[in-house]
PDB file of C-alpha atoms in Angstrom:
ATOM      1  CA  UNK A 459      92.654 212.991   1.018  1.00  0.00           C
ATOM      2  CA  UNK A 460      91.239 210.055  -0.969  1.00  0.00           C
ATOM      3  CA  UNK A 461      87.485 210.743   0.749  1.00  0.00           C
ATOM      4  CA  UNK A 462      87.882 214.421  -0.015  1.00  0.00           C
ATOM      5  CA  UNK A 463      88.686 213.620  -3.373  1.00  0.00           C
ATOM      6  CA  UNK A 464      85.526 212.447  -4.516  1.00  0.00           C
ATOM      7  CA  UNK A 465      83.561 215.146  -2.894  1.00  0.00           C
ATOM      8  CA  UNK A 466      85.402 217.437  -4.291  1.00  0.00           C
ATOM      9  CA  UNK A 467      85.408 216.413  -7.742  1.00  0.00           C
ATOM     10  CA  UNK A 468      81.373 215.551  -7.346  1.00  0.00           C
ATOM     11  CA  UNK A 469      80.684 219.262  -6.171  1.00  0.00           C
ATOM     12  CA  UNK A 470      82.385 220.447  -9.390  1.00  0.00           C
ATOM     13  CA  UNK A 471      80.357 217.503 -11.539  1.00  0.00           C
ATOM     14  CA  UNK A 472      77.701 218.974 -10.286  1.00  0.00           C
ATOM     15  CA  UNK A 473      77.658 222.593 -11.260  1.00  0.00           C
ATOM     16  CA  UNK A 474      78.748 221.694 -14.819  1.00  0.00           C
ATOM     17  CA  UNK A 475      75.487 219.429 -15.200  1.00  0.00           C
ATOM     18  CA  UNK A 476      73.324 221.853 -14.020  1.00  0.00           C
ATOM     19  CA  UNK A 477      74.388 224.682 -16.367  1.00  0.00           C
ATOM     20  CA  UNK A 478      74.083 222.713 -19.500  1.00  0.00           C
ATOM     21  CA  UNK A 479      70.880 220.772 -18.340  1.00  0.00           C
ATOM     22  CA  UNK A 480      68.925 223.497 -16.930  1.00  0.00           C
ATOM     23  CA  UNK A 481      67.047 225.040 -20.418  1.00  0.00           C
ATOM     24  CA  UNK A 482      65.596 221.277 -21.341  1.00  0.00           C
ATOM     25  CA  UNK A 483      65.049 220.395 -17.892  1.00  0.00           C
ATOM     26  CA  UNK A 484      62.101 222.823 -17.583  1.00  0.00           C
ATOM     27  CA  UNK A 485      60.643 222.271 -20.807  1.00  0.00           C
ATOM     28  CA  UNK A 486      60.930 218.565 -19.059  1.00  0.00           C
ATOM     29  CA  UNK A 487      59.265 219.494 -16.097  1.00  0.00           C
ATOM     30  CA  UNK A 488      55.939 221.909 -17.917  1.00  0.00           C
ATOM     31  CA  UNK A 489      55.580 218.643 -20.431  1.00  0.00           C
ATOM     32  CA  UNK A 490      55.092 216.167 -17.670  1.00  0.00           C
ATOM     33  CA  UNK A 491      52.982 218.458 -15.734  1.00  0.00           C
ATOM     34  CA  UNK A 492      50.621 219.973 -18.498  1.00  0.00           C
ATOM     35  CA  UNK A 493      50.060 216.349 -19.625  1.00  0.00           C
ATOM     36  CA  UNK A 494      48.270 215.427 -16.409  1.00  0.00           C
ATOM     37  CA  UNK A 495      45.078 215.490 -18.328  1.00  0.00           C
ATOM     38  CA  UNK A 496      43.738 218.984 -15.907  1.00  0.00           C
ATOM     39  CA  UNK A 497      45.980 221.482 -17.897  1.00  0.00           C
ATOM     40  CA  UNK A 498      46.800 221.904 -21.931  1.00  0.00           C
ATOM     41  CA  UNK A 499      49.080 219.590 -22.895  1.00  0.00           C
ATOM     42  CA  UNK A 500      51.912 220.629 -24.879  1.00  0.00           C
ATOM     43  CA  UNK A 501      52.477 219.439 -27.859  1.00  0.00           C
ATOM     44  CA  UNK A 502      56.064 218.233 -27.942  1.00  0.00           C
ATOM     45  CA  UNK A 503      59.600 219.514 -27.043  1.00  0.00           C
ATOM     46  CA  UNK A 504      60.173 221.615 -29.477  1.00  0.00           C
ATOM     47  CA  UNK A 505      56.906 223.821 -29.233  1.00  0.00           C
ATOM     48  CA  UNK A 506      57.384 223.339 -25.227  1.00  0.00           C
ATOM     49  CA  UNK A 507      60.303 225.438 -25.659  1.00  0.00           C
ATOM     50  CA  UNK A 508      59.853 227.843 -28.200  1.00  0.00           C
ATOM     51  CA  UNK A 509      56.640 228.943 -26.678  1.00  0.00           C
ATOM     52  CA  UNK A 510      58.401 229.561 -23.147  1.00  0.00           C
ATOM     53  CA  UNK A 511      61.149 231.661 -25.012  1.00  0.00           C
ATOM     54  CA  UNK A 512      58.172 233.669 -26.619  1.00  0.00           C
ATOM     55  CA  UNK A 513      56.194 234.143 -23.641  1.00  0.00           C
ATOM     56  CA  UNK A 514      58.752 234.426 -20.887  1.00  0.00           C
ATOM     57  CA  UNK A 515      61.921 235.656 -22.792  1.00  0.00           C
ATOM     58  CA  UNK A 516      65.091 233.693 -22.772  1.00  0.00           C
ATOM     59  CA  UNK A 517      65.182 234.057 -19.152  1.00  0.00           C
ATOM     60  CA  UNK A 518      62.368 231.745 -18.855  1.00  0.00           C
ATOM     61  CA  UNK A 519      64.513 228.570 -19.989  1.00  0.00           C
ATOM     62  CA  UNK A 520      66.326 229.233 -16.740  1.00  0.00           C
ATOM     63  CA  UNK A 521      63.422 229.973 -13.925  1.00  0.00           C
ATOM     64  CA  UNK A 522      64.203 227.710 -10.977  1.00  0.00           C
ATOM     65  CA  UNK A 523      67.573 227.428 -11.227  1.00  0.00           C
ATOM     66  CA  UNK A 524      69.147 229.335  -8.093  1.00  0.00           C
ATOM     67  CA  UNK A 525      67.989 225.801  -6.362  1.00  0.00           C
ATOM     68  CA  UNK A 526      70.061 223.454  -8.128  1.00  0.00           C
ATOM     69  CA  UNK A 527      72.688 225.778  -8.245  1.00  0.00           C
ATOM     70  CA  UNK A 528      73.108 226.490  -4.446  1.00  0.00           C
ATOM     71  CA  UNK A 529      72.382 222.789  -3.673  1.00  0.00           C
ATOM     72  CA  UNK A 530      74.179 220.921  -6.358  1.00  0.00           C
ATOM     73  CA  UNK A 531      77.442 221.534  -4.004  1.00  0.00           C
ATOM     74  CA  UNK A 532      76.211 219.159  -1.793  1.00  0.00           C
ATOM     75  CA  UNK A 533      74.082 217.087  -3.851  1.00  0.00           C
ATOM     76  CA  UNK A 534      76.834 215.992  -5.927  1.00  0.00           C
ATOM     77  CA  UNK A 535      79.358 215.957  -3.310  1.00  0.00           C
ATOM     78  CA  UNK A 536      77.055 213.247  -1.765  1.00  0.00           C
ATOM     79  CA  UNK A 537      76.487 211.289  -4.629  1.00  0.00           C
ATOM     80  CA  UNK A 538      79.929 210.974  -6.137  1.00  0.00           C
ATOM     81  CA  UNK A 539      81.590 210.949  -2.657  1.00  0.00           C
ATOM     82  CA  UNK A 540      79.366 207.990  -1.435  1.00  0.00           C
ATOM     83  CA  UNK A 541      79.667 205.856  -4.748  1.00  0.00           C
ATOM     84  CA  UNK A 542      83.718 206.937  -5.183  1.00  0.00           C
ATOM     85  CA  UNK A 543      83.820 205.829  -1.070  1.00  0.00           C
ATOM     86  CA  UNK A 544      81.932 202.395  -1.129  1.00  0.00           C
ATOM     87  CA  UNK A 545      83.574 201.164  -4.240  1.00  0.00           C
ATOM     88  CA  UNK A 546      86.704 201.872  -2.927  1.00  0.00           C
ATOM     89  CA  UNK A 547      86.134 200.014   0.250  1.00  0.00           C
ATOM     90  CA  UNK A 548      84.858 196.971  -1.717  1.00  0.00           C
ATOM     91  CA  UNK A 549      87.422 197.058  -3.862  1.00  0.00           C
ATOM     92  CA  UNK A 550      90.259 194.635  -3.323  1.00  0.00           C
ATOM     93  CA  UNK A 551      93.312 197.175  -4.085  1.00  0.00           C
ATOM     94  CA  UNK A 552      93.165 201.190  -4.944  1.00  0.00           C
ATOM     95  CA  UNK A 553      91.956 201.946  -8.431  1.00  0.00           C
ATOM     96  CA  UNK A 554      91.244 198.410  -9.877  1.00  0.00           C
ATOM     97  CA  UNK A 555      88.580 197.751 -12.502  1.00  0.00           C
ATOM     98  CA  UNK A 556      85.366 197.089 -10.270  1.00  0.00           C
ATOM     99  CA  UNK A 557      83.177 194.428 -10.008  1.00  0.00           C
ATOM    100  CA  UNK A 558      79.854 194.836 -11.068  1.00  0.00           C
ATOM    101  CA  UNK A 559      78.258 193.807  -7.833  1.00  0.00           C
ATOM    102  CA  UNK A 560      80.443 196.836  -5.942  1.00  0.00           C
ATOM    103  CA  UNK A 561      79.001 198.962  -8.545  1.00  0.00           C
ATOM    104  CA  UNK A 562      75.520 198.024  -8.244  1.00  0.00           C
ATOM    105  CA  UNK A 563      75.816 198.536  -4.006  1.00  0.00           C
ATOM    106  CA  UNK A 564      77.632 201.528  -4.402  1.00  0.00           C
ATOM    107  CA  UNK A 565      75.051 202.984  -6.910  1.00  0.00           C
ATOM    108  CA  UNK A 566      72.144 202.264  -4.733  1.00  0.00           C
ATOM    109  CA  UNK A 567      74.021 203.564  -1.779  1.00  0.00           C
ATOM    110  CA  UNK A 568      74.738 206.936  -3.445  1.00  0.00           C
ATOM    111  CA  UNK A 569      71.637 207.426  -4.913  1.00  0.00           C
ATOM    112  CA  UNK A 570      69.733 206.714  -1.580  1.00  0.00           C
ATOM    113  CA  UNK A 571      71.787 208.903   0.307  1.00  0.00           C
ATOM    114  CA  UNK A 572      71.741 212.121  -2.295  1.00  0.00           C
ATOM    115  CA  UNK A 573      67.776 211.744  -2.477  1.00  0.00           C
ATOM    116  CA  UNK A 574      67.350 213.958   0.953  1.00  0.00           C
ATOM    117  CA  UNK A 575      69.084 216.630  -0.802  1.00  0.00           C
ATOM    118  CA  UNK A 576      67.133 216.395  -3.818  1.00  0.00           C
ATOM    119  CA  UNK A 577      63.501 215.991  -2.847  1.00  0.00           C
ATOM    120  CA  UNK A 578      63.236 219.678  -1.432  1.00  0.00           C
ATOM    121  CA  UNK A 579      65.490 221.102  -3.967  1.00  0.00           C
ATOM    122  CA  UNK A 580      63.441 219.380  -6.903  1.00  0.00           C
ATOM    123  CA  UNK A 581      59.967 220.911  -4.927  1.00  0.00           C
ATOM    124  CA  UNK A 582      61.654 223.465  -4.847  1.00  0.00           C
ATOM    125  CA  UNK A 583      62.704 224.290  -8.672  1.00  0.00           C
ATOM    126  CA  UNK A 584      59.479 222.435  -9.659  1.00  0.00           C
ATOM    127  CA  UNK A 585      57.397 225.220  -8.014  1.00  0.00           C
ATOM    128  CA  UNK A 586      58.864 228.136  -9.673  1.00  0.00           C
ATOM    129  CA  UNK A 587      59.523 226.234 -13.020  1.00  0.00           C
ATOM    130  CA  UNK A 588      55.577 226.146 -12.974  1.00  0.00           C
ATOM    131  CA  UNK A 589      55.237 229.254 -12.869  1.00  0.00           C
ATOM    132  CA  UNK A 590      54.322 231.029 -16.292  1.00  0.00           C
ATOM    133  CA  UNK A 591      54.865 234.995 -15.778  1.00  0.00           C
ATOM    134  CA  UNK A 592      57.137 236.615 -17.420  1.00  0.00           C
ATOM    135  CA  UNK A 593      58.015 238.914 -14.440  1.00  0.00           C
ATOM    136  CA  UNK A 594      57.449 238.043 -10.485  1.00  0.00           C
ATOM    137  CA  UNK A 595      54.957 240.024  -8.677  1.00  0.00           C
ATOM    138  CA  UNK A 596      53.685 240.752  -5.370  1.00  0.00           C
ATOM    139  CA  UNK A 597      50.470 238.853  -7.053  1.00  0.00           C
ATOM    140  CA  UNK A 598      52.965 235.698  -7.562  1.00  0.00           C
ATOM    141  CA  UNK A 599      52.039 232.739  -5.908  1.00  0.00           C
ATOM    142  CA  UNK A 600      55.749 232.593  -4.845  1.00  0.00           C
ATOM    143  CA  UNK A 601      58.559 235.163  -5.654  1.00  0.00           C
ATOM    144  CA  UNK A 602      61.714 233.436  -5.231  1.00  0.00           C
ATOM    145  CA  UNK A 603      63.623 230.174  -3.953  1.00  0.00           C
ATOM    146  CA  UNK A 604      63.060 231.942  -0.334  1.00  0.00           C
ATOM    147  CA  UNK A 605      59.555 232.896  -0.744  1.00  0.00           C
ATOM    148  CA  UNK A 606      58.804 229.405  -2.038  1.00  0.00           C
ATOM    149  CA  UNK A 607      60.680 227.990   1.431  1.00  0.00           C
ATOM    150  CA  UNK A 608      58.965 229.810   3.772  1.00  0.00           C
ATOM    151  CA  UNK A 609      55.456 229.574   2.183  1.00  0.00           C
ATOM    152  CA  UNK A 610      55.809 225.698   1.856  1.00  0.00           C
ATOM    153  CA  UNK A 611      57.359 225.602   6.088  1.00  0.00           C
ATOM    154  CA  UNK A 612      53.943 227.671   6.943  1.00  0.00           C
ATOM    155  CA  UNK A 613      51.447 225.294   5.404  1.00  0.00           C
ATOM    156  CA  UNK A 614      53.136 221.730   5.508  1.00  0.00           C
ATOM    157  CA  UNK A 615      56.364 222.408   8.113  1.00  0.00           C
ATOM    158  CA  UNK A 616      59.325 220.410   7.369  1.00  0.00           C
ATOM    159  CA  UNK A 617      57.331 217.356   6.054  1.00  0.00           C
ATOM    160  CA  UNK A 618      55.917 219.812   3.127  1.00  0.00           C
ATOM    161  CA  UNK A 619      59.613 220.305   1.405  1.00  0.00           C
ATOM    162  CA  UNK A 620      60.071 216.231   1.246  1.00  0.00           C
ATOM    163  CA  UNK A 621      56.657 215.783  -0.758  1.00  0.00           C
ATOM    164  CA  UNK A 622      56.919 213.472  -3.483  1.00  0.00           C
ATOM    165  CA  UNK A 623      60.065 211.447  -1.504  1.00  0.00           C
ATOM    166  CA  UNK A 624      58.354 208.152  -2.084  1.00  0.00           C
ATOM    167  CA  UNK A 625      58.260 208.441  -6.100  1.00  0.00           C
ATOM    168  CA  UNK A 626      62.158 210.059  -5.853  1.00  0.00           C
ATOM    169  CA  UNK A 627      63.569 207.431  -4.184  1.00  0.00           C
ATOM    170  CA  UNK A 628      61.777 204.235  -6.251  1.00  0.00           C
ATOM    171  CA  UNK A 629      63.451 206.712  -9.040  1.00  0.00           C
ATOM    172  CA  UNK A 630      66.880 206.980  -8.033  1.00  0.00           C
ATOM    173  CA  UNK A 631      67.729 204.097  -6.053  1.00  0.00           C
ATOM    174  CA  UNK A 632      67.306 201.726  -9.157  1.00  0.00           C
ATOM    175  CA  UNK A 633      68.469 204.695 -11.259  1.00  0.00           C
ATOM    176  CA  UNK A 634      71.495 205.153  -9.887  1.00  0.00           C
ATOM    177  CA  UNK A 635      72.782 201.752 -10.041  1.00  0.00           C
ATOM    178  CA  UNK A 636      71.766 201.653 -13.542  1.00  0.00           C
ATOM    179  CA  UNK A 637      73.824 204.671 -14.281  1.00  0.00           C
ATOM    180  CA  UNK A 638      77.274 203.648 -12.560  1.00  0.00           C
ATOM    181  CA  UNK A 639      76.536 200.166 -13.923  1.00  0.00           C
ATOM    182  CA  UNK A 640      75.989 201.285 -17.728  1.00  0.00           C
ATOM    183  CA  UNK A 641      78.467 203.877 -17.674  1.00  0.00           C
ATOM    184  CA  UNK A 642      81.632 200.982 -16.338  1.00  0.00           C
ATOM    185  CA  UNK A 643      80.080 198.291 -18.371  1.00  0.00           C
ATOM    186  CA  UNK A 644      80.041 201.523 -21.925  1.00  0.00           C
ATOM    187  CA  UNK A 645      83.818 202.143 -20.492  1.00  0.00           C
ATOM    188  CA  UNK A 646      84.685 198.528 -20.797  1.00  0.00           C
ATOM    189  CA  UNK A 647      83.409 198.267 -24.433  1.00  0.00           C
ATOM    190  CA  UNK A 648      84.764 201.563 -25.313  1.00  0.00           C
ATOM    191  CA  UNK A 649      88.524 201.403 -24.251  1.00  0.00           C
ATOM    192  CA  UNK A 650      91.119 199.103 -23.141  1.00  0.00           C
ATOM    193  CA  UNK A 651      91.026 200.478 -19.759  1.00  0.00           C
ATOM    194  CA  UNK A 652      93.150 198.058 -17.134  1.00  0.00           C
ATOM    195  CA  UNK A 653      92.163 200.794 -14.185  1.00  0.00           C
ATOM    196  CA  UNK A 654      89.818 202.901 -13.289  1.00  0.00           C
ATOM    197  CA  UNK A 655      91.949 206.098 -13.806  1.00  0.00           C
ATOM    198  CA  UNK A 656      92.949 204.396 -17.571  1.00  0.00           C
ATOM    199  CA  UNK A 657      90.549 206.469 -19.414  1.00  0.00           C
ATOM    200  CA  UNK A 658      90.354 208.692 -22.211  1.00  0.00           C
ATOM    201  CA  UNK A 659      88.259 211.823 -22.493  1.00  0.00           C
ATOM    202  CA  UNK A 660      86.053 210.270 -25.792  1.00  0.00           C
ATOM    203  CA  UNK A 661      85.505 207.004 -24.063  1.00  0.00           C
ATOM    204  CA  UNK A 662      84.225 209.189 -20.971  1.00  0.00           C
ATOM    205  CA  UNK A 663      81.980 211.151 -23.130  1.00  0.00           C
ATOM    206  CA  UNK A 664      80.098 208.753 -25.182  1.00  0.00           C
ATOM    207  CA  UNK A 665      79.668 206.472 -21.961  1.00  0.00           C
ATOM    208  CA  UNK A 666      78.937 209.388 -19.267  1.00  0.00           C
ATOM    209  CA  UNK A 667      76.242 210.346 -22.002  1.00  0.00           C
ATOM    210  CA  UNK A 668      74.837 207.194 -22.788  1.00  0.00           C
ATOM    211  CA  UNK A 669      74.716 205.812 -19.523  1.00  0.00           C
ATOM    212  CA  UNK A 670      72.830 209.105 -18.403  1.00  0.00           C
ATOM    213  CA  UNK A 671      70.504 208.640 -21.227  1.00  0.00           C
ATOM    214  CA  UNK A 672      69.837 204.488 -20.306  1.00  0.00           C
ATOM    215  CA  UNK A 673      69.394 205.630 -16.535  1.00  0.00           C
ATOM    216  CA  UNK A 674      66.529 208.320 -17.218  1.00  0.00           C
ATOM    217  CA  UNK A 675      64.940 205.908 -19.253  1.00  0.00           C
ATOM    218  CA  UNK A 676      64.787 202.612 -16.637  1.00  0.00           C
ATOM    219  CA  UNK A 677      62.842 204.946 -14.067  1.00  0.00           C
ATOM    220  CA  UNK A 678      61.166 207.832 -15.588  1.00  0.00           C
ATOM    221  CA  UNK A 679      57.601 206.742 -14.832  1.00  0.00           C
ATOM    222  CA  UNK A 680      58.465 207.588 -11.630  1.00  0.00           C
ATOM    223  CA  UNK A 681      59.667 210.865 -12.129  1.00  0.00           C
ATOM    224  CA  UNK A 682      56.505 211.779 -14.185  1.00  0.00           C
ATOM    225  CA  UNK A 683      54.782 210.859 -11.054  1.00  0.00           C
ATOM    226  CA  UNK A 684      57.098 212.863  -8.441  1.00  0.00           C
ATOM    227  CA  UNK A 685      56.645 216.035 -10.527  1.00  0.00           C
ATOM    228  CA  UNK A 686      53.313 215.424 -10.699  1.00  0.00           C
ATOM    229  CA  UNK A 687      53.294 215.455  -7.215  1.00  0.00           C
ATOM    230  CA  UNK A 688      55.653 218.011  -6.486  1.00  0.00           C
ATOM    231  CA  UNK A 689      53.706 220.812  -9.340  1.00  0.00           C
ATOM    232  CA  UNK A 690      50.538 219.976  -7.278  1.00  0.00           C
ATOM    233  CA  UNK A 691      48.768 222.939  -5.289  1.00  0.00           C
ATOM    234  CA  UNK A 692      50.488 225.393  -7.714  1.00  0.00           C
ATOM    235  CA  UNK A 693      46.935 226.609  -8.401  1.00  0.00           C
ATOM    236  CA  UNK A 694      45.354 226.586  -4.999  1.00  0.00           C
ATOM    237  CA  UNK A 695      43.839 223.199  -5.624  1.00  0.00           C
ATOM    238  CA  UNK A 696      45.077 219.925  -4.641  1.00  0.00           C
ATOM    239  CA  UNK A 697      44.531 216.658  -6.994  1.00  0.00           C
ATOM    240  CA  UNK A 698      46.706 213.955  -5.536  1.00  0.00           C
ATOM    241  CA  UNK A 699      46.203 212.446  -2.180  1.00  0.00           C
ATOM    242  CA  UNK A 700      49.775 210.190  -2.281  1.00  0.00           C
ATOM    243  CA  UNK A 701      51.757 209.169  -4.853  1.00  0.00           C
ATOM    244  CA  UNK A 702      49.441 205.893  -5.729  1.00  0.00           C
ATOM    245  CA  UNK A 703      46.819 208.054  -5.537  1.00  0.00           C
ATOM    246  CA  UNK A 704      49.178 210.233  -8.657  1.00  0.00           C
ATOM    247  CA  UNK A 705      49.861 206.975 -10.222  1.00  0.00           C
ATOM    248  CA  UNK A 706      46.408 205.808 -10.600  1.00  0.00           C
ATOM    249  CA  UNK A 707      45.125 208.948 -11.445  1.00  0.00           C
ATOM    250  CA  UNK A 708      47.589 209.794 -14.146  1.00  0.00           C
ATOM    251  CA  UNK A 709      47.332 206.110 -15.749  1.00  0.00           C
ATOM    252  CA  UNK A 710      43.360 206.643 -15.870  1.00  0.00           C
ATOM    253  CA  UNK A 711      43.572 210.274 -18.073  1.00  0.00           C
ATOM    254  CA  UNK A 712      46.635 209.712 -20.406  1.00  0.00           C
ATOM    255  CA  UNK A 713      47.221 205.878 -20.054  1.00  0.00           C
ATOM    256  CA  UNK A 714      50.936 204.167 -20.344  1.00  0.00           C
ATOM    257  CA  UNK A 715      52.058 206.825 -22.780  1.00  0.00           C
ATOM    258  CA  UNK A 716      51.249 209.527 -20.191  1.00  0.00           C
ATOM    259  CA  UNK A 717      53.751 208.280 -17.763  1.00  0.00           C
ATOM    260  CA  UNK A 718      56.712 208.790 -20.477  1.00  0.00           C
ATOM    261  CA  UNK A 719      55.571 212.659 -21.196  1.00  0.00           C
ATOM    262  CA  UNK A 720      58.624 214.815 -20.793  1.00  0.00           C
ATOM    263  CA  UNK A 721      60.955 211.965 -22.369  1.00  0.00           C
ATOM    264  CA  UNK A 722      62.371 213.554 -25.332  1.00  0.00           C
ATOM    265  CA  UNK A 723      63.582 216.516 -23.702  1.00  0.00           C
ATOM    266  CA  UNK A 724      64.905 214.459 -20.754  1.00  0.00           C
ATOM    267  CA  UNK A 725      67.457 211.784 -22.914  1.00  0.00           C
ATOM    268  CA  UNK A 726      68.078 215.122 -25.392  1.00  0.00           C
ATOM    269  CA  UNK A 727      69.508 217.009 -21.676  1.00  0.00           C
ATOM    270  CA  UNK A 728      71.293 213.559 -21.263  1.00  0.00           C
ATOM    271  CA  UNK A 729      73.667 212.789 -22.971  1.00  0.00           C
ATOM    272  CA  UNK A 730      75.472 216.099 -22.810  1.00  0.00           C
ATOM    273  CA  UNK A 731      74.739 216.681 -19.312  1.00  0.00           C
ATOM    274  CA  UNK A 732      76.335 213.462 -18.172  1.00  0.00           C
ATOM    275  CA  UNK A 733      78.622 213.838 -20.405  1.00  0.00           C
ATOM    276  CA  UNK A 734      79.705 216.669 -19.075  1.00  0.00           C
ATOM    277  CA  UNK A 735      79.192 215.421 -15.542  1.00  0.00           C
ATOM    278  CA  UNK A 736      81.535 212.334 -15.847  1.00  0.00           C
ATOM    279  CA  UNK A 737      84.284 214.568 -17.469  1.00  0.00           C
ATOM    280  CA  UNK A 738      84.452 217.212 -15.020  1.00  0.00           C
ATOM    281  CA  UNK A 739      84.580 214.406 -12.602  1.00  0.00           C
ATOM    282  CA  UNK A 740      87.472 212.106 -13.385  1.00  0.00           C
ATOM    283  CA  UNK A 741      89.559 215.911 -14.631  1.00  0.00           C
ATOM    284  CA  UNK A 742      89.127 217.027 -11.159  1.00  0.00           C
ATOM    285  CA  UNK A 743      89.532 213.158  -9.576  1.00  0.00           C
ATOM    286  CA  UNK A 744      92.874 212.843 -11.771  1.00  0.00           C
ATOM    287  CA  UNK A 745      93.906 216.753 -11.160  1.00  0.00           C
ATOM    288  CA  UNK A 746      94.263 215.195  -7.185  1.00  0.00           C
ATOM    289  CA  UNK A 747      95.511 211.869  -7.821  1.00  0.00           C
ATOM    290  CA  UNK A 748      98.601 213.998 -10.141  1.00  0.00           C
ATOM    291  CA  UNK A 749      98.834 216.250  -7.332  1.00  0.00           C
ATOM    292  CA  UNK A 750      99.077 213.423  -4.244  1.00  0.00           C
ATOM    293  CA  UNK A 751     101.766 211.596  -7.019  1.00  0.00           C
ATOM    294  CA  UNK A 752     103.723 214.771  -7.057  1.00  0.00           C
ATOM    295  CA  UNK A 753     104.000 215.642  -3.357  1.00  0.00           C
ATOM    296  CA  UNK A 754     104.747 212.117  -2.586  1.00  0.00           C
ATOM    297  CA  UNK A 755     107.854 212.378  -4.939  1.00  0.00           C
ATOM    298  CA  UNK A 756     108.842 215.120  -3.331  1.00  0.00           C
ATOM    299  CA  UNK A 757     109.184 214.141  -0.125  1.00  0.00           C
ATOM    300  CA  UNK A 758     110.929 211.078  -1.246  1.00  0.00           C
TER     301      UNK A 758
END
């Protein structure tokens, strides 16, 4: 019940994030890619955004998102159920205040595990987010999440929907720990907490936010790179040869700055998506824990 728990609250985690992240994470995405130094930049978040919303309607804020959306299930699921699952196993007794060691294995656990769900899902959302029509054609390079699939299987097989793994998991590996480690280290400034379930809904806010927001920032050079990577070929032409090859050129055309393009609208999606995140999670983690309490009373 305990390991079902956790996936079960991580699924729903999941689809909360992605509907409140989704408009900022593709202005996110066309920054870090136009920036490469082989396409017009744009200029900053604000005019990334208001230009898609003139050119592609609305609906453009939201291109790409049927991947996220029919992956975050597992995704999630993976990433909350393998941190929830390894802490718990370090942990001396059920629902003590972890140690910051546990946390750190846990987080690098999770976030290794959850990055073979990502990687094709982020190619995946990464191609169509790069795509600038208002409308799909029959003259689009790919018209839809299955289109995309089966045109990436032709050309590069199986190994063509994990491009840009390398630069993904130097990103979340690190990231993740830094995540779960900030977010129980905010919770331990921000309330008197003698449990892991002793938590109120502000103090999970403001440290599911921030914590989201310290993560992005310890490891976003390498998410400039894996979208780099990822958005390449969406023209016909190839740049990179490997992800050093990315990294090398990308540090030659825009320099240091370069490899932080995308940042603003990344930590403004932060904070609220994590937010939201982390207090979808421990509602539905505490909705089972009430429930388990109750049944056990009964049958006493």
């Amino acid at each position: 019940m305990e390991i079902a728990r956790e996936f079960i609250a991580g699924w729903f985690a999941g689809c909360a994030g992605v509907i409140v992240s989704q408009p900022m994470d593709i202005v996110k995405v066309r920054m870090q890619v136009l920036s490469s130094g082989t396409k017009r930049a744009a200029t900053n978040s604000f005019s990334c955004f208001f230009n898609i919303v003139k050119h592609e309607t609305v609906y453009g804020l939201y291109k790409g998102m049927a991947p996220p959306l029919a992956a975050v299930a597992l995704q999630n699921a993976i990433l909350f159920g393998v941190y929830g699952n390894v802490l718990n196993m370090l942990s001396a007794k059920d629902g003590e205040k972890p140690r910051l060691s546990h946390i750190c294995v846990a987080g690098a656990a999770s976030g290794a595990a959850q990055v073979w769900v990502v990687c094709p899902l982020e190619l995946i959302k990464i191609k169509l987010q790069m795509q600038t029509e208002v409308k799909r054609t029959s003259s689009s390079r790919y018209r839809g999440t299955i289109d995309c699939i089966r045109k990436i299987y032709k050309t590069s097989g199986s190994r063509g929907l994990f491009h840009g793994i390398t630069p993904l998991l130097l990103r979340d590996t690190p990231g993740f720990v830094m995540y779960f480690a900030s977010y129980e280290i905010l919770l331990d400034l921000l309330s008197q907490r003698k449990s892991r379930a002793d938590v109120g809904p502000l103090a999970t806010v403001f440290a599911g936010g921030l914590a989201g927001m310290i993560s992005w920032f310890s490891t976003f050079p390498f998410d400039v790179i894996k979208s780099r990577m990822q958005a390449d070929g969406n023209s016909g032409i190839f740049q990179y040869r490997g992800a050093v090859d990315c990294f090398l050129k990308s540090y030659k055309t825009s320099g240091l700055r370069g490899l932080f393009s995308g940042l603003g609208p990344t930590l403004l999606r932060a904070f609220p998506t994590n937010a939201v995140i982390f207090s979808v999670y421990n509602f539905v983690s505490n909705l089972f824990i009430e429930r388990s309490i109750t049944l056990n009373a009964d049958v006493d």
